């Protein structure tokens, strides 16, 4: 089968499609014939070598963390899903490899009819991540939540999940994305200098929680929240020096690692996403889709850091 991989650190051009043996579903797993899968910015940084001190990897590194497809193999002990079912879900963090013709999923949910394959292929990682962080922030009804980097893959889903929880959401993005953020239910503002003043104008009573999807501005975000415990980042490896929790799901990063303990994976985020999609309250904005063979171009787009929504590979 085809699998997207890289065998050395370097520019996007080191990403290529290789012919590899198809994997098989082990206990508790399913295999899907992949229809679409997400491009993960974290893997783009791993590929560049920027993360080598924090996330050591073995080559070849098979990319892809989430996917949507048709179930074609079911591992031992798995119930509630059948061959031919259409699902979306996630691979084990240590295995990955969903940017391929077949992928092993360890968490999945039925593909909502309201989503295209492309949307479903890019949904699981964002839904899980956003749910994990909103849970930790205890974001709920009556709260005001600031989402930094709200126009990206995780941010767009986080805005909608926070709105669905009854929160008032302020989202940051470049100005040309402000109408788009409004369409998702957020009150938009720009990031960068003067953010605290702009947020104060939008939320004079203050914000209850801050979800940082961008990194690089934790001092400002802590000042806005008034307490580092009210800030969670998914993108700033310097979080600990600001007293802020860096949420991630990678199991290999234990005590003493640069990025700290992994949080439990919020698998229930997939079920929540299915429910909201069925109610027409959650869409998965797709920034661009590329054929599997053009994964390098997808990495290049991700590196601009200005994709609006999720970048997806289609089979
Ligand atoms: N720890 C975890 O569990 C986990 C899980 C998933 C992702 N991540 C990480 O979280 C980050 C977000 O992921 P993603 O997939 O949402 O990324 P993404 O889709 O590539 O994010 C792109 C967005 O970032 C915005 N942006 C760029 N620079 C910004 C800045 N200085 N301040 C605020 N926003 C800025 C852009 O907004 P404009 O175009 O409007 O400027 C764009 O919409 C990445 O670093 C990713 O690696 C971590």
PDB file of N, CA, C and O in Angstrom, residues 153-226:
ATOM      1  N   UNK A 153      -6.815  24.676  12.442  1.00  0.00           N
ATOM      2  CA  UNK A 153      -7.563  23.414  12.476  1.00  0.00           C
ATOM      3  C   UNK A 153      -8.172  23.158  13.846  1.00  0.00           C
ATOM      4  O   UNK A 153      -9.361  22.849  13.977  1.00  0.00           O
ATOM      5  N   UNK A 154      -7.370  23.265  14.887  1.00  0.00           N
ATOM      6  CA  UNK A 154      -7.886  23.009  16.232  1.00  0.00           C
ATOM      7  C   UNK A 154      -8.784  24.165  16.678  1.00  0.00           C
ATOM      8  O   UNK A 154      -9.862  23.958  17.248  1.00  0.00           O
ATOM      9  N   UNK A 155      -8.345  25.390  16.404  1.00  0.00           N
ATOM     10  CA  UNK A 155      -9.098  26.559  16.858  1.00  0.00           C
ATOM     11  C   UNK A 155     -10.512  26.592  16.318  1.00  0.00           C
ATOM     12  O   UNK A 155     -11.462  26.886  17.059  1.00  0.00           O
ATOM     13  N   UNK A 156     -10.697  26.282  15.037  1.00  0.00           N
ATOM     14  CA  UNK A 156     -12.046  26.351  14.451  1.00  0.00           C
ATOM     15  C   UNK A 156     -12.993  25.351  15.105  1.00  0.00           C
ATOM     16  O   UNK A 156     -14.176  25.649  15.300  1.00  0.00           O
ATOM     17  N   UNK A 157     -12.462  24.190  15.439  1.00  0.00           N
ATOM     18  CA  UNK A 157     -13.295  23.188  16.119  1.00  0.00           C
ATOM     19  C   UNK A 157     -13.503  23.585  17.578  1.00  0.00           C
ATOM     20  O   UNK A 157     -14.602  23.455  18.126  1.00  0.00           O
ATOM     21  N   UNK A 158     -12.446  24.105  18.206  1.00  0.00           N
ATOM     22  CA  UNK A 158     -12.550  24.511  19.617  1.00  0.00           C
ATOM     23  C   UNK A 158     -13.594  25.612  19.798  1.00  0.00           C
ATOM     24  O   UNK A 158     -14.359  25.600  20.770  1.00  0.00           O
ATOM     25  N   UNK A 159     -13.618  26.559  18.862  1.00  0.00           N
ATOM     26  CA  UNK A 159     -14.629  27.629  18.952  1.00  0.00           C
ATOM     27  C   UNK A 159     -16.023  27.016  18.998  1.00  0.00           C
ATOM     28  O   UNK A 159     -16.845  27.328  19.873  1.00  0.00           O
ATOM     29  N   UNK A 160     -16.296  26.116  18.073  1.00  0.00           N
ATOM     30  CA  UNK A 160     -17.649  25.539  17.981  1.00  0.00           C
ATOM     31  C   UNK A 160     -17.980  24.665  19.196  1.00  0.00           C
ATOM     32  O   UNK A 160     -19.115  24.682  19.693  1.00  0.00           O
ATOM     33  N   UNK A 161     -16.986  23.912  19.696  1.00  0.00           N
ATOM     34  CA  UNK A 161     -17.256  23.070  20.874  1.00  0.00           C
ATOM     35  C   UNK A 161     -17.486  23.935  22.109  1.00  0.00           C
ATOM     36  O   UNK A 161     -18.333  23.605  22.956  1.00  0.00           O
ATOM     37  N   UNK A 162     -16.745  25.031  22.217  1.00  0.00           N
ATOM     38  CA  UNK A 162     -16.930  25.919  23.375  1.00  0.00           C
ATOM     39  C   UNK A 162     -18.285  26.612  23.312  1.00  0.00           C
ATOM     40  O   UNK A 162     -18.983  26.731  24.329  1.00  0.00           O
ATOM     41  N   UNK A 163     -18.678  27.032  22.111  1.00  0.00           N
ATOM     42  CA  UNK A 163     -20.007  27.650  21.946  1.00  0.00           C
ATOM     43  C   UNK A 163     -21.085  26.634  22.317  1.00  0.00           C
ATOM     44  O   UNK A 163     -22.060  26.948  23.011  1.00  0.00           O
ATOM     45  N   UNK A 164     -20.897  25.386  21.878  1.00  0.00           N
ATOM     46  CA  UNK A 164     -21.886  24.337  22.176  1.00  0.00           C
ATOM     47  C   UNK A 164     -21.992  24.075  23.677  1.00  0.00           C
ATOM     48  O   UNK A 164     -23.038  23.637  24.164  1.00  0.00           O
ATOM     49  N   UNK A 165     -20.918  24.342  24.425  1.00  0.00           N
ATOM     50  CA  UNK A 165     -20.947  24.189  25.882  1.00  0.00           C
ATOM     51  C   UNK A 165     -21.619  25.386  26.559  1.00  0.00           C
ATOM     52  O   UNK A 165     -21.733  25.402  27.793  1.00  0.00           O
ATOM     53  N   UNK A 166     -21.964  26.387  25.784  1.00  0.00           N
ATOM     54  CA  UNK A 166     -22.636  27.558  26.352  1.00  0.00           C
ATOM     55  C   UNK A 166     -21.702  28.692  26.690  1.00  0.00           C
ATOM     56  O   UNK A 166     -22.108  29.673  27.326  1.00  0.00           O
ATOM     57  N   UNK A 167     -20.453  28.598  26.273  1.00  0.00           N
ATOM     58  CA  UNK A 167     -19.484  29.660  26.566  1.00  0.00           C
ATOM     59  C   UNK A 167     -19.607  30.794  25.555  1.00  0.00           C
ATOM     60  O   UNK A 167     -20.050  30.588  24.422  1.00  0.00           O
ATOM     61  N   UNK A 168     -19.194  31.965  25.983  1.00  0.00           N
ATOM     62  CA  UNK A 168     -18.978  33.079  25.069  1.00  0.00           C
ATOM     63  C   UNK A 168     -17.526  32.992  24.625  1.00  0.00           C
ATOM     64  O   UNK A 168     -16.633  32.860  25.466  1.00  0.00           O
ATOM     65  N   UNK A 169     -17.284  33.031  23.322  1.00  0.00           N
ATOM     66  CA  UNK A 169     -15.940  32.773  22.813  1.00  0.00           C
ATOM     67  C   UNK A 169     -15.392  34.015  22.115  1.00  0.00           C
ATOM     68  O   UNK A 169     -16.049  34.587  21.235  1.00  0.00           O
ATOM     69  N   UNK A 170     -14.191  34.392  22.513  1.00  0.00           N
ATOM     70  CA  UNK A 170     -13.420  35.397  21.783  1.00  0.00           C
ATOM     71  C   UNK A 170     -12.308  34.637  21.071  1.00  0.00           C
ATOM     72  O   UNK A 170     -11.589  33.849  21.697  1.00  0.00           O
ATOM     73  N   UNK A 171     -12.201  34.839  19.778  1.00  0.00           N
ATOM     74  CA  UNK A 171     -11.184  34.113  19.013  1.00  0.00           C
ATOM     75  C   UNK A 171     -10.251  35.082  18.310  1.00  0.00           C
ATOM     76  O   UNK A 171     -10.696  36.102  17.783  1.00  0.00           O
ATOM     77  N   UNK A 172      -8.947  34.762  18.310  1.00  0.00           N
ATOM     78  CA  UNK A 172      -8.004  35.624  17.610  1.00  0.00           C
ATOM     79  C   UNK A 172      -7.636  35.043  16.250  1.00  0.00           C
ATOM     80  O   UNK A 172      -7.502  33.835  16.088  1.00  0.00           O
ATOM     81  N   UNK A 173      -7.487  35.957  15.288  1.00  0.00           N
ATOM     82  CA  UNK A 173      -7.085  35.581  13.925  1.00  0.00           C
ATOM     83  C   UNK A 173      -6.705  36.865  13.210  1.00  0.00           C
ATOM     84  O   UNK A 173      -6.990  37.974  13.671  1.00  0.00           O
ATOM     85  N   UNK A 174      -6.071  36.704  12.051  1.00  0.00           N
ATOM     86  CA  UNK A 174      -5.832  37.849  11.181  1.00  0.00           C
ATOM     87  C   UNK A 174      -7.181  38.419  10.746  1.00  0.00           C
ATOM     88  O   UNK A 174      -8.178  37.697  10.669  1.00  0.00           O
ATOM     89  N   UNK A 175      -7.165  39.719  10.444  1.00  0.00           N
ATOM     90  CA  UNK A 175      -8.434  40.416  10.212  1.00  0.00           C
ATOM     91  C   UNK A 175      -9.267  39.794   9.085  1.00  0.00           C
ATOM     92  O   UNK A 175     -10.501  39.737   9.184  1.00  0.00           O
ATOM     93  N   UNK A 176      -8.601  39.287   8.041  1.00  0.00           N
ATOM     94  CA  UNK A 176      -9.368  38.738   6.915  1.00  0.00           C
ATOM     95  C   UNK A 176     -10.126  37.470   7.324  1.00  0.00           C
ATOM     96  O   UNK A 176     -10.996  37.002   6.576  1.00  0.00           O
ATOM     97  N   UNK A 177      -9.837  36.929   8.503  1.00  0.00           N
ATOM     98  CA  UNK A 177     -10.564  35.746   8.978  1.00  0.00           C
ATOM     99  C   UNK A 177     -11.660  36.084   9.993  1.00  0.00           C
ATOM    100  O   UNK A 177     -12.286  35.177  10.558  1.00  0.00           O
ATOM    101  N   UNK A 178     -11.909  37.369  10.230  1.00  0.00           N
ATOM    102  CA  UNK A 178     -12.839  37.720  11.305  1.00  0.00           C
ATOM    103  C   UNK A 178     -14.295  37.354  10.983  1.00  0.00           C
ATOM    104  O   UNK A 178     -15.014  36.850  11.848  1.00  0.00           O
ATOM    105  N   UNK A 179     -14.724  37.590   9.740  1.00  0.00           N
ATOM    106  CA  UNK A 179     -16.105  37.194   9.404  1.00  0.00           C
ATOM    107  C   UNK A 179     -16.263  35.681   9.509  1.00  0.00           C
ATOM    108  O   UNK A 179     -17.301  35.171   9.949  1.00  0.00           O
ATOM    109  N   UNK A 180     -15.212  34.979   9.100  1.00  0.00           N
ATOM    110  CA  UNK A 180     -15.218  33.517   9.203  1.00  0.00           C
ATOM    111  C   UNK A 180     -15.372  33.096  10.666  1.00  0.00           C
ATOM    112  O   UNK A 180     -16.190  32.210  11.001  1.00  0.00           O
ATOM    113  N   UNK A 181     -14.620  33.722  11.578  1.00  0.00           N
ATOM    114  CA  UNK A 181     -14.749  33.366  13.006  1.00  0.00           C
ATOM    115  C   UNK A 181     -16.152  33.677  13.515  1.00  0.00           C
ATOM    116  O   UNK A 181     -16.724  32.905  14.286  1.00  0.00           O
ATOM    117  N   UNK A 182     -16.712  34.791  13.053  1.00  0.00           N
ATOM    118  CA  UNK A 182     -18.103  35.111  13.456  1.00  0.00           C
ATOM    119  C   UNK A 182     -19.050  34.011  13.008  1.00  0.00           C
ATOM    120  O   UNK A 182     -19.963  33.619  13.741  1.00  0.00           O
ATOM    121  N   UNK A 183     -18.806  33.473  11.824  1.00  0.00           N
ATOM    122  CA  UNK A 183     -19.697  32.422  11.301  1.00  0.00           C
ATOM    123  C   UNK A 183     -19.619  31.156  12.149  1.00  0.00           C
ATOM    124  O   UNK A 183     -20.539  30.341  12.136  1.00  0.00           O
ATOM    125  N   UNK A 184     -18.513  30.993  12.886  1.00  0.00           N
ATOM    126  CA  UNK A 184     -18.374  29.826  13.769  1.00  0.00           C
ATOM    127  C   UNK A 184     -18.918  30.106  15.167  1.00  0.00           C
ATOM    128  O   UNK A 184     -18.991  29.199  15.999  1.00  0.00           O
ATOM    129  N   UNK A 185     -19.220  31.379  15.441  1.00  0.00           N
ATOM    130  CA  UNK A 185     -19.814  31.709  16.739  1.00  0.00           C
ATOM    131  C   UNK A 185     -18.911  32.472  17.678  1.00  0.00           C
ATOM    132  O   UNK A 185     -19.264  32.700  18.836  1.00  0.00           O
ATOM    133  N   UNK A 186     -17.730  32.887  17.187  1.00  0.00           N
ATOM    134  CA  UNK A 186     -16.795  33.616  18.056  1.00  0.00           C
ATOM    135  C   UNK A 186     -16.853  35.114  17.786  1.00  0.00           C
ATOM    136  O   UNK A 186     -17.185  35.544  16.681  1.00  0.00           O
ATOM    137  N   UNK A 187     -16.504  35.867  18.805  1.00  0.00           N
ATOM    138  CA  UNK A 187     -16.278  37.295  18.653  1.00  0.00           C
ATOM    139  C   UNK A 187     -14.803  37.447  18.278  1.00  0.00           C
ATOM    140  O   UNK A 187     -13.924  37.054  19.036  1.00  0.00           O
ATOM    141  N   UNK A 188     -14.477  37.965  17.080  1.00  0.00           N
ATOM    142  CA  UNK A 188     -13.077  37.973  16.657  1.00  0.00           C
ATOM    143  C   UNK A 188     -12.299  39.197  17.099  1.00  0.00           C
ATOM    144  O   UNK A 188     -12.853  40.279  17.274  1.00  0.00           O
ATOM    145  N   UNK A 189     -11.002  38.992  17.261  1.00  0.00           N
ATOM    146  CA  UNK A 189     -10.079  40.107  17.393  1.00  0.00           C
ATOM    147  C   UNK A 189      -8.733  39.641  16.849  1.00  0.00           C
ATOM    148  O   UNK A 189      -8.532  38.454  16.615  1.00  0.00           O
ATOM    149  N   UNK A 190      -7.825  40.596  16.629  1.00  0.00           N
ATOM    150  CA  UNK A 190      -6.510  40.211  16.112  1.00  0.00           C
ATOM    151  C   UNK A 190      -5.597  39.806  17.263  1.00  0.00           C
ATOM    152  O   UNK A 190      -5.783  40.244  18.399  1.00  0.00           O
ATOM    153  N   UNK A 191      -4.613  38.945  16.962  1.00  0.00           N
ATOM    154  CA  UNK A 191      -3.591  38.633  17.956  1.00  0.00           C
ATOM    155  C   UNK A 191      -2.470  39.658  17.853  1.00  0.00           C
ATOM    156  O   UNK A 191      -2.488  40.523  16.997  1.00  0.00           O
ATOM    157  N   UNK A 192      -1.480  39.586  18.746  1.00  0.00           N
ATOM    158  CA  UNK A 192      -0.347  40.511  18.696  1.00  0.00           C
ATOM    159  C   UNK A 192      -0.504  41.663  19.671  1.00  0.00           C
ATOM    160  O   UNK A 192      -1.369  41.649  20.551  1.00  0.00           O
ATOM    161  N   UNK A 193       0.371  42.671  19.510  1.00  0.00           N
ATOM    162  CA  UNK A 193       0.465  43.789  20.463  1.00  0.00           C
ATOM    163  C   UNK A 193      -0.914  44.388  20.739  1.00  0.00           C
ATOM    164  O   UNK A 193      -1.705  44.594  19.826  1.00  0.00           O
ATOM    165  N   UNK A 194      -1.183  44.657  22.012  1.00  0.00           N
ATOM    166  CA  UNK A 194      -2.439  45.280  22.405  1.00  0.00           C
ATOM    167  C   UNK A 194      -3.572  44.293  22.617  1.00  0.00           C
ATOM    168  O   UNK A 194      -4.728  44.694  22.832  1.00  0.00           O
ATOM    169  N   UNK A 195      -3.258  42.998  22.602  1.00  0.00           N
ATOM    170  CA  UNK A 195      -4.328  41.987  22.739  1.00  0.00           C
ATOM    171  C   UNK A 195      -5.107  42.167  24.044  1.00  0.00           C
ATOM    172  O   UNK A 195      -6.338  42.085  24.056  1.00  0.00           O
ATOM    173  N   UNK A 196      -4.378  42.419  25.142  1.00  0.00           N
ATOM    174  CA  UNK A 196      -5.060  42.538  26.445  1.00  0.00           C
ATOM    175  C   UNK A 196      -6.103  43.652  26.415  1.00  0.00           C
ATOM    176  O   UNK A 196      -7.231  43.476  26.905  1.00  0.00           O
ATOM    177  N   UNK A 197      -5.765  44.775  25.800  1.00  0.00           N
ATOM    178  CA  UNK A 197      -6.718  45.894  25.727  1.00  0.00           C
ATOM    179  C   UNK A 197      -7.925  45.523  24.862  1.00  0.00           C
ATOM    180  O   UNK A 197      -9.076  45.825  25.208  1.00  0.00           O
ATOM    181  N   UNK A 198      -7.662  44.854  23.759  1.00  0.00           N
ATOM    182  CA  UNK A 198      -8.782  44.490  22.875  1.00  0.00           C
ATOM    183  C   UNK A 198      -9.712  43.474  23.554  1.00  0.00           C
ATOM    184  O   UNK A 198     -10.934  43.548  23.425  1.00  0.00           O
ATOM    185  N   UNK A 199      -9.104  42.541  24.283  1.00  0.00           N
ATOM    186  CA  UNK A 199      -9.934  41.542  24.967  1.00  0.00           C
ATOM    187  C   UNK A 199     -10.738  42.215  26.084  1.00  0.00           C
ATOM    188  O   UNK A 199     -11.925  41.915  26.284  1.00  0.00           O
ATOM    189  N   UNK A 200     -10.101  43.142  26.788  1.00  0.00           N
ATOM    190  CA  UNK A 200     -10.807  43.845  27.871  1.00  0.00           C
ATOM    191  C   UNK A 200     -12.010  44.612  27.312  1.00  0.00           C
ATOM    192  O   UNK A 200     -13.079  44.645  27.936  1.00  0.00           O
ATOM    193  N   UNK A 201     -11.844  45.190  26.135  1.00  0.00           N
ATOM    194  CA  UNK A 201     -12.957  45.928  25.524  1.00  0.00           C
ATOM    195  C   UNK A 201     -14.110  44.977  25.174  1.00  0.00           C
ATOM    196  O   UNK A 201     -15.288  45.342  25.281  1.00  0.00           O
ATOM    197  N   UNK A 202     -13.757  43.752  24.753  1.00  0.00           N
ATOM    198  CA  UNK A 202     -14.803  42.782  24.373  1.00  0.00           C
ATOM    199  C   UNK A 202     -15.411  42.080  25.583  1.00  0.00           C
ATOM    200  O   UNK A 202     -16.561  41.645  25.546  1.00  0.00           O
ATOM    201  N   UNK A 203     -14.588  41.946  26.645  1.00  0.00           N
ATOM    202  CA  UNK A 203     -15.044  41.214  27.840  1.00  0.00           C
ATOM    203  C   UNK A 203     -14.631  41.996  29.082  1.00  0.00           C
ATOM    204  O   UNK A 203     -13.674  41.625  29.771  1.00  0.00           O
ATOM    205  N   UNK A 204     -15.366  43.076  29.377  1.00  0.00           N
ATOM    206  CA  UNK A 204     -14.974  43.940  30.497  1.00  0.00           C
ATOM    207  C   UNK A 204     -14.914  43.188  31.834  1.00  0.00           C
ATOM    208  O   UNK A 204     -14.149  43.575  32.728  1.00  0.00           O
ATOM    209  N   UNK A 205     -15.679  42.119  31.972  1.00  0.00           N
ATOM    210  CA  UNK A 205     -15.674  41.361  33.237  1.00  0.00           C
ATOM    211  C   UNK A 205     -14.524  40.357  33.287  1.00  0.00           C
ATOM    212  O   UNK A 205     -14.369  39.634  34.273  1.00  0.00           O
ATOM    213  N   UNK A 206     -13.736  40.288  32.214  1.00  0.00           N
ATOM    214  CA  UNK A 206     -12.594  39.374  32.196  1.00  0.00           C
ATOM    215  C   UNK A 206     -12.929  38.060  31.513  1.00  0.00           C
ATOM    216  O   UNK A 206     -14.078  37.782  31.185  1.00  0.00           O
ATOM    217  N   UNK A 207     -11.882  37.261  31.296  1.00  0.00           N
ATOM    218  CA  UNK A 207     -12.101  35.942  30.693  1.00  0.00           C
ATOM    219  C   UNK A 207     -11.855  34.875  31.752  1.00  0.00           C
ATOM    220  O   UNK A 207     -11.041  35.040  32.652  1.00  0.00           O
ATOM    221  N   UNK A 208     -12.574  33.780  31.615  1.00  0.00           N
ATOM    222  CA  UNK A 208     -12.456  32.692  32.591  1.00  0.00           C
ATOM    223  C   UNK A 208     -11.372  31.694  32.208  1.00  0.00           C
ATOM    224  O   UNK A 208     -10.817  31.018  33.072  1.00  0.00           O
ATOM    225  N   UNK A 209     -11.120  31.575  30.921  1.00  0.00           N
ATOM    226  CA  UNK A 209     -10.176  30.550  30.472  1.00  0.00           C
ATOM    227  C   UNK A 209      -9.575  30.966  29.144  1.00  0.00           C
ATOM    228  O   UNK A 209     -10.214  31.657  28.337  1.00  0.00           O
ATOM    229  N   UNK A 210      -8.327  30.536  28.938  1.00  0.00           N
ATOM    230  CA  UNK A 210      -7.628  30.833  27.684  1.00  0.00           C
ATOM    231  C   UNK A 210      -7.094  29.532  27.101  1.00  0.00           C
ATOM    232  O   UNK A 210      -6.415  28.761  27.779  1.00  0.00           O
ATOM    233  N   UNK A 211      -7.406  29.281  25.841  1.00  0.00           N
ATOM    234  CA  UNK A 211      -6.960  28.099  25.096  1.00  0.00           C
ATOM    235  C   UNK A 211      -6.005  28.600  24.032  1.00  0.00           C
ATOM    236  O   UNK A 211      -6.413  29.257  23.081  1.00  0.00           O
ATOM    237  N   UNK A 212      -4.733  28.287  24.213  1.00  0.00           N
ATOM    238  CA  UNK A 212      -3.707  28.774  23.285  1.00  0.00           C
ATOM    239  C   UNK A 212      -3.396  27.722  22.233  1.00  0.00           C
ATOM    240  O   UNK A 212      -2.801  26.690  22.533  1.00  0.00           O
ATOM    241  N   UNK A 213      -3.790  28.006  20.995  1.00  0.00           N
ATOM    242  CA  UNK A 213      -3.517  27.094  19.867  1.00  0.00           C
ATOM    243  C   UNK A 213      -2.337  27.594  19.033  1.00  0.00           C
ATOM    244  O   UNK A 213      -2.085  27.037  17.960  1.00  0.00           O
ATOM    245  N   UNK A 214      -1.652  28.636  19.485  1.00  0.00           N
ATOM    246  CA  UNK A 214      -0.642  29.250  18.613  1.00  0.00           C
ATOM    247  C   UNK A 214       0.765  29.245  19.193  1.00  0.00           C
ATOM    248  O   UNK A 214       1.740  29.064  18.474  1.00  0.00           O
ATOM    249  N   UNK A 215       0.901  29.483  20.491  1.00  0.00           N
ATOM    250  CA  UNK A 215       2.228  29.565  21.093  1.00  0.00           C
ATOM    251  C   UNK A 215       2.853  30.939  20.896  1.00  0.00           C
ATOM    252  O   UNK A 215       2.439  31.718  20.031  1.00  0.00           O
ATOM    253  N   UNK A 216       3.852  31.237  21.739  1.00  0.00           N
ATOM    254  CA  UNK A 216       4.626  32.462  21.561  1.00  0.00           C
ATOM    255  C   UNK A 216       4.089  33.690  22.261  1.00  0.00           C
ATOM    256  O   UNK A 216       4.683  34.765  22.152  1.00  0.00           O
ATOM    257  N   UNK A 217       2.977  33.571  22.978  1.00  0.00           N
ATOM    258  CA  UNK A 217       2.417  34.768  23.624  1.00  0.00           C
ATOM    259  C   UNK A 217       1.918  34.471  25.032  1.00  0.00           C
ATOM    260  O   UNK A 217       0.991  35.130  25.514  1.00  0.00           O
ATOM    261  N   UNK A 218       2.520  33.496  25.692  1.00  0.00           N
ATOM    262  CA  UNK A 218       1.986  33.098  27.006  1.00  0.00           C
ATOM    263  C   UNK A 218       2.024  34.213  28.054  1.00  0.00           C
ATOM    264  O   UNK A 218       1.071  34.312  28.844  1.00  0.00           O
ATOM    265  N   UNK A 219       3.067  35.063  28.118  1.00  0.00           N
ATOM    266  CA  UNK A 219       2.998  36.140  29.130  1.00  0.00           C
ATOM    267  C   UNK A 219       1.734  36.993  28.980  1.00  0.00           C
ATOM    268  O   UNK A 219       1.064  37.298  29.969  1.00  0.00           O
ATOM    269  N   UNK A 220       1.397  37.349  27.737  1.00  0.00           N
ATOM    270  CA  UNK A 220       0.174  38.141  27.514  1.00  0.00           C
ATOM    271  C   UNK A 220      -1.067  37.354  27.918  1.00  0.00           C
ATOM    272  O   UNK A 220      -1.996  37.892  28.535  1.00  0.00           O
ATOM    273  N   UNK A 221      -1.087  36.069  27.559  1.00  0.00           N
ATOM    274  CA  UNK A 221      -2.290  35.267  27.825  1.00  0.00           C
ATOM    275  C   UNK A 221      -2.480  35.048  29.325  1.00  0.00           C
ATOM    276  O   UNK A 221      -3.616  35.067  29.819  1.00  0.00           O
ATOM    277  N   UNK A 222      -1.362  34.864  30.054  1.00  0.00           N
ATOM    278  CA  UNK A 222      -1.458  34.716  31.515  1.00  0.00           C
ATOM    279  C   UNK A 222      -1.964  36.023  32.134  1.00  0.00           C
ATOM    280  O   UNK A 222      -2.819  36.009  33.035  1.00  0.00           O
ATOM    281  N   UNK A 223      -1.467  37.138  31.628  1.00  0.00           N
ATOM    282  CA  UNK A 223      -1.926  38.435  32.157  1.00  0.00           C
ATOM    283  C   UNK A 223      -3.423  38.610  31.909  1.00  0.00           C
ATOM    284  O   UNK A 223      -4.156  39.094  32.771  1.00  0.00           O
ATOM    285  N   UNK A 224      -3.883  38.208  30.733  1.00  0.00           N
ATOM    286  CA  UNK A 224      -5.313  38.345  30.405  1.00  0.00           C
ATOM    287  C   UNK A 224      -6.151  37.451  31.314  1.00  0.00           C
ATOM    288  O   UNK A 224      -7.199  37.864  31.827  1.00  0.00           O
ATOM    289  N   UNK A 225      -5.683  36.233  31.548  1.00  0.00           N
ATOM    290  CA  UNK A 225      -6.450  35.296  32.381  1.00  0.00           C
ATOM    291  C   UNK A 225      -6.352  35.650  33.859  1.00  0.00           C
ATOM    292  O   UNK A 225      -7.240  35.315  34.649  1.00  0.00           O
ATOM    293  N   UNK A 226      -5.241  36.268  34.240  1.00  0.00           N
ATOM    294  CA  UNK A 226      -5.044  36.620  35.649  1.00  0.00           C
ATOM    295  C   UNK A 226      -4.470  35.494  36.482  1.00  0.00           C
ATOM    296  O   UNK A 226      -4.211  35.674  37.670  1.00  0.00           O
TER     297      UNK A 226
END
